[in-house]
Amino acid sequence: MAARILDGNKIRDDILAELAGQVRELKSAGVTPGLVAVLVGANPASQIYVRNKVKADLPAETTTDQLLALVEKLNRRDDVDGILVQLPLPPGVDSKRILMAVDPAKDVDGFHPLNVGQLVSGRPRVVPCTPAGIIEILLRNQIPLQGARAVVIGRSDIVGKPVALLLLHHHATVTICHSKTRDLASVAREADILVAAIGKPAFVTGDFIKPGATVIDVGTNRLTTEDEVRWVFRDAAKPLENLVAKGQVLVGDVHPEDVKEKAGAYTPVPGGVGPLTIAMLMSNTVQGARARRGVGVPAGRQ
Ligand code: NAP
């Protein structure tokens, strides 16, 4: 049977439609949720990600102190409900200090240590966007989590660790793998749910995938040479045409052909996890606005 495609664009649209009602409620209370993205230096990927949001663009030479001053100003502005500091920051900037400076109530990325602690203790206030989106994909597609064997490849603070915690909180049995894991393919093959957050194009090949498993591909890698595209897409014509037209082809961490043959369900790249990240950013901003301004929040949660 052909593997089921877990359509991230559809779920993003559903979530945004659900949020529209909450935004109307906020607006009727005189509140327009405000999100500011802080971008330092020219990073094309970040530029695409934050398109259509309010941006504070700063030159690459910006210092830690200048950035701290901006964050403090945004913390004080009542019309700002969410502050997103786009990572990575330039090497000269102390990223940890900047993330610590963001008001936890406006931390739409969930990277402040206070919010990380809330997540670890199983009482999350704000959940990092990509991991939250992955859980939405699984739940809204009725993928059983309780008792499932889940394997997460990648242990970053922004994807691997938080998604592993969320799966654990949904009662999956979770294994976290990384670059030092021995016999990675055989560990991955135990997974009913396999999450790949590695940053290596088509790294997860068919021998990593238990037949029928659900595979979530977080990777967003760009192939720029004909050899790479031929290898990954097995000489298919369309990706080669895309390479010529755009100079690059997007591919996840999972082999896009192997996954169709082995998995029961999978997220495509593009159109899988990526759209959810943006939807959850919007959701975190709206929830933040509701909590901070006391609109539509049950008593005791403010
Ligand atoms: P990261 O911080 O670079 O972490 C990568 C993880 O993969 C590390 O834990 C690393 O292990 C592990 N790893 C690297 N090589 C490995 C190998 N050969 N075998 C096993 N594990 C290996 O990356 P990230 O920020 O988590 O992002 C991962 C990918 O997701 C990237 O492609 C990124 O662009 C993408 N991403 C997409 C979205 C979206 O919205 N779609 C959002 C965020 C990230 P060690 O810890 O041992 O080094």
PDB file of C-alpha atoms in Angstrom, residues 8-250:
ATOM      1  CA  GLY A   8       1.537  20.089   6.548  1.00  0.00           C
ATOM      2  CA  ASN A   9      -0.047  22.810   4.405  1.00  0.00           C
ATOM      3  CA  LYS A  10      -3.555  21.510   5.163  1.00  0.00           C
ATOM      4  CA  ILE A  11      -2.906  21.349   8.918  1.00  0.00           C
ATOM      5  CA  ARG A  12      -1.344  24.828   8.869  1.00  0.00           C
ATOM      6  CA  ASP A  13      -4.490  26.171   7.173  1.00  0.00           C
ATOM      7  CA  ASP A  14      -6.727  24.425   9.742  1.00  0.00           C
ATOM      8  CA  ILE A  15      -4.723  25.892  12.644  1.00  0.00           C
ATOM      9  CA  LEU A  16      -4.719  29.393  11.159  1.00  0.00           C
ATOM     10  CA  ALA A  17      -8.509  29.156  10.640  1.00  0.00           C
ATOM     11  CA  GLU A  18      -8.916  28.120  14.293  1.00  0.00           C
ATOM     12  CA  LEU A  19      -6.712  31.015  15.388  1.00  0.00           C
ATOM     13  CA  ALA A  20      -8.772  33.513  13.369  1.00  0.00           C
ATOM     14  CA  GLY A  21     -11.642  33.141  15.857  1.00  0.00           C
ATOM     15  CA  GLN A  22      -9.320  33.860  18.781  1.00  0.00           C
ATOM     16  CA  VAL A  23      -7.880  36.877  16.974  1.00  0.00           C
ATOM     17  CA  ARG A  24     -11.424  38.218  16.405  1.00  0.00           C
ATOM     18  CA  GLU A  25     -12.127  37.805  20.119  1.00  0.00           C
ATOM     19  CA  LEU A  26      -8.933  39.697  20.966  1.00  0.00           C
ATOM     20  CA  LYS A  27      -9.764  42.446  18.480  1.00  0.00           C
ATOM     21  CA  SER A  28     -13.226  42.916  19.919  1.00  0.00           C
ATOM     22  CA  ALA A  29     -11.440  43.471  23.257  1.00  0.00           C
ATOM     23  CA  GLY A  30      -9.300  46.133  21.539  1.00  0.00           C
ATOM     24  CA  VAL A  31      -6.178  43.958  21.223  1.00  0.00           C
ATOM     25  CA  THR A  32      -4.259  43.238  18.006  1.00  0.00           C
ATOM     26  CA  PRO A  33      -1.626  40.542  18.659  1.00  0.00           C
ATOM     27  CA  GLY A  34       1.810  41.945  17.826  1.00  0.00           C
ATOM     28  CA  LEU A  35       4.854  39.909  16.793  1.00  0.00           C
ATOM     29  CA  VAL A  36       8.306  41.382  16.179  1.00  0.00           C
ATOM     30  CA  ALA A  37      11.100  39.388  14.554  1.00  0.00           C
ATOM     31  CA  VAL A  38      14.619  40.552  15.313  1.00  0.00           C
ATOM     32  CA  LEU A  39      16.971  39.796  12.427  1.00  0.00           C
ATOM     33  CA  VAL A  40      20.683  40.487  12.634  1.00  0.00           C
ATOM     34  CA  GLY A  41      22.669  40.469   9.392  1.00  0.00           C
ATOM     35  CA  ALA A  42      21.490  39.224   6.029  1.00  0.00           C
ATOM     36  CA  ASN A  43      20.389  35.597   6.313  1.00  0.00           C
ATOM     37  CA  PRO A  44      18.257  34.612   3.308  1.00  0.00           C
ATOM     38  CA  ALA A  45      16.628  31.672   5.107  1.00  0.00           C
ATOM     39  CA  SER A  46      15.567  33.921   7.985  1.00  0.00           C
ATOM     40  CA  GLN A  47      14.290  36.543   5.587  1.00  0.00           C
ATOM     41  CA  ILE A  48      11.931  34.026   4.011  1.00  0.00           C
ATOM     42  CA  TYR A  49      10.847  32.643   7.369  1.00  0.00           C
ATOM     43  CA  VAL A  50       9.799  36.011   8.776  1.00  0.00           C
ATOM     44  CA  ARG A  51       8.354  37.459   5.592  1.00  0.00           C
ATOM     45  CA  ASN A  52       5.071  39.261   6.307  1.00  0.00           C
ATOM     46  CA  LYS A  53       5.831  39.812   9.966  1.00  0.00           C
ATOM     47  CA  VAL A  54       7.010  43.020  11.600  1.00  0.00           C
ATOM     48  CA  LYS A  55      10.760  43.010  11.309  1.00  0.00           C
ATOM     49  CA  ALA A  56      13.536  44.769  13.142  1.00  0.00           C
ATOM     50  CA  ASP A  57      16.439  44.392  10.713  1.00  0.00           C
ATOM     51  CA  LEU A  58      19.842  45.136  12.224  1.00  0.00           C
ATOM     52  CA  PRO A  59      23.264  45.233  10.556  1.00  0.00           C
ATOM     53  CA  ALA A  60      25.614  42.263  10.993  1.00  0.00           C
ATOM     54  CA  GLU A  61      27.962  44.416  13.124  1.00  0.00           C
ATOM     55  CA  THR A  62      25.314  44.825  15.866  1.00  0.00           C
ATOM     56  CA  THR A  63      26.807  44.232  19.339  1.00  0.00           C
ATOM     57  CA  THR A  64      25.392  42.221  22.238  1.00  0.00           C
ATOM     58  CA  ASP A  65      24.698  45.450  24.152  1.00  0.00           C
ATOM     59  CA  GLN A  66      22.825  47.038  21.254  1.00  0.00           C
ATOM     60  CA  LEU A  67      20.738  43.916  20.853  1.00  0.00           C
ATOM     61  CA  LEU A  68      20.031  43.751  24.590  1.00  0.00           C
ATOM     62  CA  ALA A  69      18.842  47.372  24.460  1.00  0.00           C
ATOM     63  CA  LEU A  70      16.447  46.537  21.600  1.00  0.00           C
ATOM     64  CA  VAL A  71      15.082  43.462  23.399  1.00  0.00           C
ATOM     65  CA  GLU A  72      14.523  45.537  26.559  1.00  0.00           C
ATOM     66  CA  LYS A  73      12.630  48.123  24.521  1.00  0.00           C
ATOM     67  CA  LEU A  74      10.424  45.423  22.964  1.00  0.00           C
ATOM     68  CA  ASN A  75       9.855  43.857  26.407  1.00  0.00           C
ATOM     69  CA  ARG A  76       8.439  47.193  27.606  1.00  0.00           C
ATOM     70  CA  ARG A  77       6.176  47.819  24.602  1.00  0.00           C
ATOM     71  CA  ASP A  78       2.640  46.839  25.472  1.00  0.00           C
ATOM     72  CA  ASP A  79       1.629  46.372  21.818  1.00  0.00           C
ATOM     73  CA  VAL A  80       4.270  43.645  21.366  1.00  0.00           C
ATOM     74  CA  ASP A  81       3.074  40.183  22.455  1.00  0.00           C
ATOM     75  CA  GLY A  82       5.779  38.074  20.821  1.00  0.00           C
ATOM     76  CA  ILE A  83       9.509  38.596  20.296  1.00  0.00           C
ATOM     77  CA  LEU A  84      11.332  36.229  17.975  1.00  0.00           C
ATOM     78  CA  VAL A  85      15.110  36.492  17.841  1.00  0.00           C
ATOM     79  CA  GLN A  86      16.148  34.762  14.653  1.00  0.00           C
ATOM     80  CA  LEU A  87      19.026  32.319  15.187  1.00  0.00           C
ATOM     81  CA  PRO A  88      21.851  31.953  14.470  1.00  0.00           C
ATOM     82  CA  LEU A  89      23.061  35.365  15.608  1.00  0.00           C
ATOM     83  CA  PRO A  90      26.421  36.585  14.289  1.00  0.00           C
ATOM     84  CA  PRO A  91      29.414  34.897  16.019  1.00  0.00           C
ATOM     85  CA  GLY A  92      30.317  38.036  18.005  1.00  0.00           C
ATOM     86  CA  VAL A  93      26.933  38.171  19.756  1.00  0.00           C
ATOM     87  CA  ASP A  94      26.270  36.344  23.036  1.00  0.00           C
ATOM     88  CA  SER A  95      23.145  34.433  21.932  1.00  0.00           C
ATOM     89  CA  LYS A  96      22.415  32.908  25.372  1.00  0.00           C
ATOM     90  CA  ARG A  97      22.360  36.369  26.996  1.00  0.00           C
ATOM     91  CA  ILE A  98      20.003  37.676  24.324  1.00  0.00           C
ATOM     92  CA  LEU A  99      17.583  34.737  24.679  1.00  0.00           C
ATOM     93  CA  MET A 100      17.669  35.111  28.493  1.00  0.00           C
ATOM     94  CA  ALA A 101      16.778  38.815  28.125  1.00  0.00           C
ATOM     95  CA  VAL A 102      13.491  38.171  26.279  1.00  0.00           C
ATOM     96  CA  ASP A 103      10.505  38.506  28.624  1.00  0.00           C
ATOM     97  CA  PRO A 104       9.372  34.864  29.166  1.00  0.00           C
ATOM     98  CA  ALA A 105       5.778  36.003  28.624  1.00  0.00           C
ATOM     99  CA  LYS A 106       6.732  37.250  25.127  1.00  0.00           C
ATOM    100  CA  ASP A 107       9.062  34.340  24.283  1.00  0.00           C
ATOM    101  CA  VAL A 108       7.155  32.883  21.305  1.00  0.00           C
ATOM    102  CA  ASP A 109      10.027  30.509  20.510  1.00  0.00           C
ATOM    103  CA  GLY A 110       9.985  28.895  23.958  1.00  0.00           C
ATOM    104  CA  PHE A 111      13.783  29.208  24.238  1.00  0.00           C
ATOM    105  CA  HIS A 112      13.927  31.122  27.550  1.00  0.00           C
ATOM    106  CA  PRO A 113      15.227  28.840  30.350  1.00  0.00           C
ATOM    107  CA  LEU A 114      12.050  29.426  32.340  1.00  0.00           C
ATOM    108  CA  ASN A 115       9.923  28.105  29.470  1.00  0.00           C
ATOM    109  CA  VAL A 116      12.367  25.240  28.843  1.00  0.00           C
ATOM    110  CA  GLY A 117      11.974  24.300  32.526  1.00  0.00           C
ATOM    111  CA  GLN A 118       8.184  24.400  32.262  1.00  0.00           C
ATOM    112  CA  LEU A 119       8.380  22.066  29.268  1.00  0.00           C
ATOM    113  CA  VAL A 120      10.744  19.634  31.016  1.00  0.00           C
ATOM    114  CA  SER A 121       8.491  19.484  34.072  1.00  0.00           C
ATOM    115  CA  GLY A 122       5.510  18.582  31.893  1.00  0.00           C
ATOM    116  CA  ARG A 123       3.627  21.870  32.438  1.00  0.00           C
ATOM    117  CA  PRO A 124       4.524  23.740  29.244  1.00  0.00           C
ATOM    118  CA  ARG A 125       3.497  27.378  28.860  1.00  0.00           C
ATOM    119  CA  VAL A 126       4.981  27.904  25.433  1.00  0.00           C
ATOM    120  CA  VAL A 127       6.380  25.088  23.321  1.00  0.00           C
ATOM    121  CA  PRO A 128       9.073  25.615  20.638  1.00  0.00           C
ATOM    122  CA  CYS A 129       7.334  25.978  17.287  1.00  0.00           C
ATOM    123  CA  THR A 130       8.785  23.124  15.221  1.00  0.00           C
ATOM    124  CA  PRO A 131       8.359  20.430  17.925  1.00  0.00           C
ATOM    125  CA  ALA A 132       4.839  21.707  18.685  1.00  0.00           C
ATOM    126  CA  GLY A 133       4.042  21.490  14.966  1.00  0.00           C
ATOM    127  CA  ILE A 134       5.299  17.907  14.774  1.00  0.00           C
ATOM    128  CA  ILE A 135       2.930  16.878  17.574  1.00  0.00           C
ATOM    129  CA  GLU A 136       0.038  18.627  15.795  1.00  0.00           C
ATOM    130  CA  ILE A 137       0.816  16.639  12.639  1.00  0.00           C
ATOM    131  CA  LEU A 138       0.805  13.355  14.571  1.00  0.00           C
ATOM    132  CA  LEU A 139      -2.315  14.059  16.627  1.00  0.00           C
ATOM    133  CA  ARG A 140      -4.380  15.485  13.765  1.00  0.00           C
ATOM    134  CA  ASN A 141      -3.557  12.411  11.664  1.00  0.00           C
ATOM    135  CA  GLN A 142      -4.581  10.058  14.511  1.00  0.00           C
ATOM    136  CA  ILE A 143      -1.101   8.508  14.701  1.00  0.00           C
ATOM    137  CA  PRO A 144      -1.152   6.574  18.013  1.00  0.00           C
ATOM    138  CA  LEU A 145       1.465   7.921  20.433  1.00  0.00           C
ATOM    139  CA  GLN A 146       0.704   6.118  23.673  1.00  0.00           C
ATOM    140  CA  GLY A 147       3.045   3.157  24.028  1.00  0.00           C
ATOM    141  CA  ALA A 148       4.542   3.746  20.565  1.00  0.00           C
ATOM    142  CA  ARG A 149       8.278   3.346  20.072  1.00  0.00           C
ATOM    143  CA  ALA A 150       9.580   6.763  19.000  1.00  0.00           C
ATOM    144  CA  VAL A 151      13.132   7.416  17.829  1.00  0.00           C
ATOM    145  CA  VAL A 152      14.358  10.995  17.437  1.00  0.00           C
ATOM    146  CA  ILE A 153      17.582  11.490  15.485  1.00  0.00           C
ATOM    147  CA  GLY A 154      19.094  14.810  16.607  1.00  0.00           C
ATOM    148  CA  ARG A 155      19.438  16.347  20.077  1.00  0.00           C
ATOM    149  CA  SER A 156      19.373  20.092  19.406  1.00  0.00           C
ATOM    150  CA  ASP A 157      17.735  22.449  21.900  1.00  0.00           C
ATOM    151  CA  ILE A 158      15.340  23.735  19.254  1.00  0.00           C
ATOM    152  CA  VAL A 159      14.114  20.473  17.701  1.00  0.00           C
ATOM    153  CA  GLY A 160      15.481  17.120  18.924  1.00  0.00           C
ATOM    154  CA  LYS A 161      15.284  17.548  22.711  1.00  0.00           C
ATOM    155  CA  PRO A 162      11.909  19.323  22.892  1.00  0.00           C
ATOM    156  CA  VAL A 163      10.203  16.958  20.436  1.00  0.00           C
ATOM    157  CA  ALA A 164      11.525  13.978  22.422  1.00  0.00           C
ATOM    158  CA  LEU A 165      10.065  15.491  25.616  1.00  0.00           C
ATOM    159  CA  LEU A 166       6.704  16.124  23.967  1.00  0.00           C
ATOM    160  CA  LEU A 167       6.549  12.549  22.667  1.00  0.00           C
ATOM    161  CA  LEU A 168       7.418  11.329  26.157  1.00  0.00           C
ATOM    162  CA  HIS A 169       4.631  13.454  27.642  1.00  0.00           C
ATOM    163  CA  HIS A 170       2.283  11.787  25.151  1.00  0.00           C
ATOM    164  CA  HIS A 171       3.401   8.432  26.585  1.00  0.00           C
ATOM    165  CA  ALA A 172       5.612   7.247  23.739  1.00  0.00           C
ATOM    166  CA  THR A 173       8.726   5.240  24.591  1.00  0.00           C
ATOM    167  CA  VAL A 174      11.420   7.566  23.340  1.00  0.00           C
ATOM    168  CA  THR A 175      15.014   7.046  22.242  1.00  0.00           C
ATOM    169  CA  ILE A 176      17.170  10.058  21.330  1.00  0.00           C
ATOM    170  CA  CYS A 177      20.014   9.454  18.868  1.00  0.00           C
ATOM    171  CA  HIS A 178      22.904  11.681  17.800  1.00  0.00           C
ATOM    172  CA  SER A 179      26.220  11.626  15.983  1.00  0.00           C
ATOM    173  CA  LYS A 180      27.793   9.254  18.518  1.00  0.00           C
ATOM    174  CA  THR A 181      24.962   6.698  18.503  1.00  0.00           C
ATOM    175  CA  ARG A 182      26.189   3.217  17.612  1.00  0.00           C
ATOM    176  CA  ASP A 183      24.386   1.234  14.951  1.00  0.00           C
ATOM    177  CA  LEU A 184      22.004   4.096  14.220  1.00  0.00           C
ATOM    178  CA  ALA A 185      20.062   2.363  11.440  1.00  0.00           C
ATOM    179  CA  SER A 186      19.134  -0.595  13.638  1.00  0.00           C
ATOM    180  CA  VAL A 187      17.985   1.705  16.478  1.00  0.00           C
ATOM    181  CA  ALA A 188      15.940   3.743  13.980  1.00  0.00           C
ATOM    182  CA  ARG A 189      14.378   0.548  12.597  1.00  0.00           C
ATOM    183  CA  GLU A 190      12.727  -0.074  15.974  1.00  0.00           C
ATOM    184  CA  ALA A 191      10.675   3.088  15.626  1.00  0.00           C
ATOM    185  CA  ASP A 192       6.940   3.229  15.043  1.00  0.00           C
ATOM    186  CA  ILE A 193       7.523   6.992  14.839  1.00  0.00           C
ATOM    187  CA  LEU A 194      10.854   8.165  13.448  1.00  0.00           C
ATOM    188  CA  VAL A 195      11.760  11.860  13.660  1.00  0.00           C
ATOM    189  CA  ALA A 196      14.784  13.035  11.678  1.00  0.00           C
ATOM    190  CA  ALA A 197      16.247  16.418  12.735  1.00  0.00           C
ATOM    191  CA  ILE A 198      19.834  16.101  11.595  1.00  0.00           C
ATOM    192  CA  GLY A 199      20.632  18.635   8.861  1.00  0.00           C
ATOM    193  CA  LYS A 200      22.074  16.096   6.398  1.00  0.00           C
ATOM    194  CA  PRO A 201      20.383  15.616   3.007  1.00  0.00           C
ATOM    195  CA  ALA A 202      18.626  12.261   2.518  1.00  0.00           C
ATOM    196  CA  PHE A 203      20.641  10.768   5.403  1.00  0.00           C
ATOM    197  CA  VAL A 204      17.823   8.478   6.564  1.00  0.00           C
ATOM    198  CA  THR A 205      17.643   5.805   3.880  1.00  0.00           C
ATOM    199  CA  GLY A 206      15.340   2.818   3.550  1.00  0.00           C
ATOM    200  CA  ASP A 207      17.415   0.666   5.924  1.00  0.00           C
ATOM    201  CA  PHE A 208      16.540   3.076   8.794  1.00  0.00           C
ATOM    202  CA  ILE A 209      12.793   2.663   8.345  1.00  0.00           C
ATOM    203  CA  LYS A 210      10.627  -0.105   9.789  1.00  0.00           C
ATOM    204  CA  PRO A 211       8.000  -1.024   7.183  1.00  0.00           C
ATOM    205  CA  GLY A 212       4.831   0.929   7.943  1.00  0.00           C
ATOM    206  CA  ALA A 213       6.480   3.430  10.323  1.00  0.00           C
ATOM    207  CA  THR A 214       5.465   7.080  10.527  1.00  0.00           C
ATOM    208  CA  VAL A 215       8.412   9.235   9.429  1.00  0.00           C
ATOM    209  CA  ILE A 216       8.659  12.918  10.298  1.00  0.00           C
ATOM    210  CA  ASP A 217      11.305  14.753   8.302  1.00  0.00           C
ATOM    211  CA  VAL A 218      12.422  18.047   9.867  1.00  0.00           C
ATOM    212  CA  GLY A 219      15.427  18.639   7.625  1.00  0.00           C
ATOM    213  CA  THR A 220      15.609  21.495   5.151  1.00  0.00           C
ATOM    214  CA  ASN A 221      18.734  21.009   3.067  1.00  0.00           C
ATOM    215  CA  ARG A 222      19.585  22.536  -0.263  1.00  0.00           C
ATOM    216  CA  LEU A 223      21.222  20.470  -3.002  1.00  0.00           C
ATOM    217  CA  THR A 224      23.190  22.555  -5.477  1.00  0.00           C
ATOM    218  CA  THR A 225      25.058  20.038  -7.657  1.00  0.00           C
ATOM    219  CA  GLU A 226      23.775  17.771 -10.400  1.00  0.00           C
ATOM    220  CA  ASP A 227      25.506  14.731  -8.870  1.00  0.00           C
ATOM    221  CA  GLU A 228      23.726  15.195  -5.535  1.00  0.00           C
ATOM    222  CA  VAL A 229      20.345  15.675  -7.203  1.00  0.00           C
ATOM    223  CA  ARG A 230      20.846  12.625  -9.434  1.00  0.00           C
ATOM    224  CA  TRP A 231      21.806  10.473  -6.442  1.00  0.00           C
ATOM    225  CA  VAL A 232      18.950  11.550  -4.194  1.00  0.00           C
ATOM    226  CA  PHE A 233      16.205  11.571  -6.819  1.00  0.00           C
ATOM    227  CA  ARG A 234      17.547   8.629  -8.833  1.00  0.00           C
ATOM    228  CA  ASP A 235      17.933  10.588 -12.076  1.00  0.00           C
ATOM    229  CA  ALA A 236      14.289  11.772 -12.098  1.00  0.00           C
ATOM    230  CA  ALA A 237      13.764  14.610 -14.573  1.00  0.00           C
ATOM    231  CA  LYS A 238      11.740  17.090 -12.477  1.00  0.00           C
ATOM    232  CA  PRO A 239      14.286  17.746  -9.695  1.00  0.00           C
ATOM    233  CA  LEU A 240      17.006  18.185 -12.325  1.00  0.00           C
ATOM    234  CA  GLU A 241      14.807  20.755 -14.086  1.00  0.00           C
ATOM    235  CA  ASN A 242      14.293  22.526 -10.742  1.00  0.00           C
ATOM    236  CA  LEU A 243      18.047  22.609 -10.194  1.00  0.00           C
ATOM    237  CA  VAL A 244      18.576  24.300 -13.542  1.00  0.00           C
ATOM    238  CA  ALA A 245      15.700  26.744 -12.982  1.00  0.00           C
ATOM    239  CA  LYS A 246      16.401  27.695  -9.360  1.00  0.00           C
ATOM    240  CA  GLY A 247      20.014  26.687  -8.774  1.00  0.00           C
ATOM    241  CA  GLN A 248      18.996  24.473  -5.845  1.00  0.00           C
ATOM    242  CA  VAL A 249      16.663  21.663  -4.822  1.00  0.00           C
ATOM    243  CA  LEU A 250      15.204  21.361  -1.336  1.00  0.00           C
TER     244      LEU A 250
END
